[in-house]
């Protein structure tokens, strides 16, 4: 009898909690017809925008907002940006339009563009340019060059339901992804790729972002260094059992893998520190 009561109680509790969660999600989602953001997890984008939770995916150019505002089918376009926190409270940037029609039981200040400090105005300009997102992509490319042997193709299932074992990349796979037009990492191999990022940074301001320019230049040097290691075949292989894929296969080790990884991490840390110094 006791077990029946407990089971019934749990089922009622679960139903009540599920109902409240569903109502809360539906209520918040009702504010938005469409959520526009950078590429990535759709769930993360929704949670970040509707509930200000989860890690931000990044930003998109402010020109997207302007374009949406000019679209006759759009009633309102409200931008959001999450950065740091203050005394444990998340900092969310938006416009006064978001508060329109809502009861706000708190003090708040609306900052106009002309009231922003010079540094904040500079940050706004480079954030709107899309360059920060491109630098993240640049580091994706550099990291692949420095550690291509740690990337893998996961297990999959064919049309007959049979498991197709995965594998760690071979040198020929890495070369395909880098050299083949349209392949995943080919964008970084394009002539003038790094120089174009630097040119765009300097177009925002010729001197204010010199630290970022220096960081990109160092990333370019590391990319060339890591690519030379691949082209000169500075790696070894070992035929071994790979538990993740359930089979034996060749696994490659870069001769200077640890060194390249350390350089990559140091440069990315410098970029993250630079980013943090500007965001808040």
XYZ file of C-alpha atoms in Angstrom:
280
model
C 0.000 0.000 0.000
C 2.840 2.343 0.877
C 4.530 1.724 -2.451
C 1.288 2.531 -4.269
C 0.928 5.838 -2.388
C 4.542 6.811 -3.109
C 4.177 5.912 -6.775
C 0.970 7.884 -7.080
C 2.483 10.834 -5.263
C 5.510 10.887 -7.531
C 3.371 10.678 -10.657
C 1.233 13.636 -9.505
C 4.345 15.642 -8.617
C 5.919 14.860 -11.975
C 2.723 15.890 -13.766
C 2.531 19.184 -11.844
C 6.193 20.005 -12.435
C 5.938 19.111 -16.115
C 2.844 21.297 -16.459
C 4.554 24.274 -14.819
C 7.685 23.860 -16.912
C 5.622 23.573 -20.079
C 3.616 26.692 -19.179
C 6.815 28.603 -18.394
C 8.447 27.628 -21.663
C 5.303 28.420 -23.638
C 4.952 31.788 -21.894
C 8.521 32.853 -22.620
C 8.532 31.471 -26.146
C 5.405 33.494 -26.887
C 7.509 36.659 -27.051
C 9.427 35.393 -30.073
C 8.288 34.306 -33.509
C 11.825 33.779 -34.803
C 15.233 33.733 -33.104
C 18.190 34.652 -35.323
C 21.744 33.921 -34.217
C 25.157 32.536 -35.211
C 25.618 28.948 -36.344
C 25.622 26.370 -33.568
C 23.245 24.566 -31.244
C 19.621 25.619 -31.767
C 18.772 24.587 -28.200
C 21.646 26.657 -26.822
C 20.531 29.665 -28.867
C 16.934 29.346 -27.617
C 17.922 28.906 -23.948
C 20.391 31.765 -24.194
C 17.857 34.150 -25.730
C 14.681 33.234 -23.839
C 16.112 32.476 -20.399
C 19.612 34.047 -20.494
C 21.095 30.675 -19.554
C 23.776 28.468 -21.113
C 26.917 29.833 -22.761
C 26.399 32.486 -25.469
C 27.037 31.280 -29.015
C 28.609 34.590 -30.016
C 27.349 37.552 -31.994
C 26.170 38.306 -35.509
C 26.698 41.615 -37.367
C 24.338 44.365 -36.235
C 23.536 44.914 -39.901
C 21.326 41.792 -39.600
C 19.146 43.637 -37.067
C 18.994 46.688 -39.315
C 17.986 44.542 -42.268
C 15.223 42.842 -40.259
C 13.904 46.191 -39.007
C 13.538 47.334 -42.606
C 11.630 44.184 -43.588
C 7.904 44.930 -43.908
C 7.016 41.472 -42.566
C 8.847 42.087 -39.268
C 6.881 43.778 -36.478
C 9.889 44.206 -34.194
C 13.521 43.072 -34.122
C 15.111 43.143 -30.672
C 18.859 42.414 -30.352
C 20.389 40.559 -27.393
C 23.990 40.147 -26.310
C 25.283 38.379 -23.217
C 28.775 39.133 -21.986
C 30.072 38.930 -18.441
C 28.491 39.167 -14.992
C 28.482 41.716 -12.211
C 28.369 40.514 -8.584
C 26.976 37.211 -9.824
C 24.289 38.771 -12.030
C 24.473 38.173 -15.774
C 24.929 41.222 -17.992
C 22.512 41.354 -20.936
C 22.675 44.039 -23.614
C 19.480 44.887 -25.486
C 17.333 47.878 -26.456
C 14.516 49.611 -24.583
C 12.070 47.970 -26.988
C 12.490 44.692 -25.089
C 11.006 46.309 -21.962
C 8.055 47.818 -23.810
C 4.761 46.555 -22.365
C 6.471 44.627 -19.535
C 6.247 45.359 -15.825
C 9.789 45.793 -14.517
C 10.203 45.677 -10.753
C 13.754 47.000 -10.762
C 15.808 50.097 -11.428
C 17.525 50.222 -14.788
C 19.346 52.682 -17.007
C 19.025 52.985 -20.761
C 22.293 53.990 -22.440
C 22.213 55.767 -25.765
C 25.028 55.268 -28.257
C 26.304 58.809 -27.753
C 26.670 58.145 -24.024
C 29.017 55.205 -24.464
C 32.642 55.628 -23.533
C 35.202 55.774 -26.316
C 36.387 52.238 -25.566
C 32.851 50.875 -25.433
C 32.070 52.561 -28.737
C 35.169 50.936 -30.265
C 34.134 47.555 -28.916
C 30.651 48.017 -30.347
C 32.130 48.766 -33.759
C 34.322 45.672 -33.888
C 31.574 43.460 -32.415
C 29.166 44.594 -35.125
C 31.747 43.956 -37.853
C 31.659 40.172 -37.393
C 35.447 40.040 -37.014
C 35.357 38.344 -33.604
C 33.348 35.447 -35.041
C 35.885 35.204 -37.880
C 38.798 35.082 -35.425
C 37.100 32.179 -33.640
C 36.852 30.419 -37.025
C 40.517 31.227 -37.663
C 41.467 29.462 -34.443
C 39.358 26.456 -35.442
C 41.538 26.234 -38.560
C 44.833 26.725 -36.708
C 43.873 24.148 -34.093
C 43.119 21.613 -36.827
C 46.575 22.147 -38.324
C 48.223 21.714 -34.927
C 46.262 18.629 -33.884
C 44.677 17.030 -36.958
C 45.644 13.574 -35.692
C 43.234 13.934 -32.727
C 40.226 14.524 -35.012
C 38.139 11.534 -35.985
C 35.161 10.292 -37.955
C 32.691 8.740 -35.522
C 30.957 5.371 -35.829
C 27.949 5.450 -38.142
C 25.220 3.167 -39.459
C 24.775 2.260 -43.127
C 21.486 1.858 -44.999
C 21.267 -1.769 -43.894
C 21.594 -0.920 -40.213
C 25.159 -2.176 -39.962
C 27.688 -0.283 -37.870
C 30.466 1.412 -39.856
C 33.466 1.829 -37.532
C 34.941 5.274 -37.140
C 38.614 6.191 -37.312
C 41.150 8.854 -36.428
C 42.184 10.969 -39.397
C 44.999 9.828 -41.642
C 47.442 12.379 -43.127
C 45.620 12.052 -46.457
C 42.343 12.959 -44.701
C 43.907 16.054 -43.158
C 45.298 17.115 -46.537
C 41.864 16.641 -48.121
C 40.167 18.867 -45.536
C 42.811 21.557 -46.009
C 43.557 21.570 -49.731
C 40.263 20.580 -51.357
C 38.087 23.516 -52.418
C 35.002 23.708 -50.245
C 36.254 21.167 -47.708
C 35.763 21.855 -44.007
C 39.088 23.587 -43.280
C 39.916 24.846 -46.769
C 38.781 28.388 -45.944
C 41.904 28.987 -43.850
C 44.206 27.751 -46.607
C 42.939 30.321 -49.101
C 45.509 32.869 -50.273
C 45.334 36.104 -48.278
C 43.083 34.606 -45.559
C 44.989 35.982 -42.561
C 45.862 39.224 -44.311
C 42.168 39.848 -44.993
C 41.309 39.459 -41.300
C 44.047 41.935 -40.402
C 42.871 44.385 -43.067
C 39.314 44.262 -41.737
C 40.478 44.817 -38.146
C 42.489 47.863 -39.164
C 39.555 49.167 -41.195
C 37.536 49.402 -37.969
C 40.341 51.389 -36.330
C 43.909 51.733 -37.582
C 45.576 51.506 -34.158
C 43.121 50.624 -31.366
C 43.218 46.862 -32.017
C 46.946 46.391 -32.588
C 47.069 43.646 -29.933
C 44.501 41.668 -31.914
C 46.436 42.265 -35.148
C 49.596 40.952 -33.474
C 47.679 37.897 -32.252
C 46.391 37.118 -35.747
C 49.903 37.504 -37.189
C 51.259 35.043 -34.627
C 48.424 32.638 -35.430
C 49.360 32.871 -39.111
C 52.983 32.006 -38.293
C 51.852 29.032 -36.215
C 49.544 27.856 -39.013
C 52.443 27.908 -41.474
C 54.654 26.068 -38.997
C 52.064 23.348 -38.332
C 51.249 22.920 -42.030
C 54.943 22.438 -42.784
C 55.030 19.610 -40.216
C 52.225 17.854 -42.104
C 53.760 18.431 -45.527
C 57.190 17.220 -44.342
C 55.573 14.080 -42.871
C 56.860 14.765 -39.385
C 54.657 12.161 -37.728
C 54.648 8.482 -36.842
C 51.907 5.865 -36.773
C 51.103 2.802 -34.679
C 48.681 0.009 -35.488
C 46.656 -0.514 -32.327
C 43.231 -1.380 -30.943
C 41.007 1.699 -30.627
C 38.319 1.046 -28.028
C 36.079 3.921 -29.175
C 35.743 2.337 -32.616
C 35.943 -1.305 -31.576
C 38.694 -2.228 -34.002
C 42.414 -2.038 -34.754
C 43.636 0.829 -36.906
C 46.547 3.172 -37.493
C 46.783 6.052 -35.014
C 49.115 8.939 -35.834
C 51.309 10.987 -33.485
C 52.859 14.304 -34.500
C 56.578 14.619 -33.766
C 56.029 18.115 -32.352
C 52.387 17.667 -31.367
C 52.787 18.734 -27.735
C 54.814 21.791 -28.719
C 52.291 22.884 -31.345
C 49.408 22.336 -28.918
C 51.120 24.488 -26.285
C 51.699 27.297 -28.777
C 48.103 27.090 -29.934
C 46.789 27.208 -26.363
C 49.022 30.164 -25.473
C 47.852 32.181 -28.482
C 44.196 31.355 -27.892
C 44.557 32.319 -24.218
C 46.043 35.664 -25.285
C 43.072 36.210 -27.599
C 40.597 35.288 -24.833
C 42.289 37.687 -22.426
C 42.193 40.438 -25.033
C 38.522 39.730 -25.658
C 37.734 39.872 -21.932
C 39.511 43.215 -21.544
C 37.208 44.782 -24.163
C 33.870 43.117 -23.447
C 33.511 44.669 -20.003
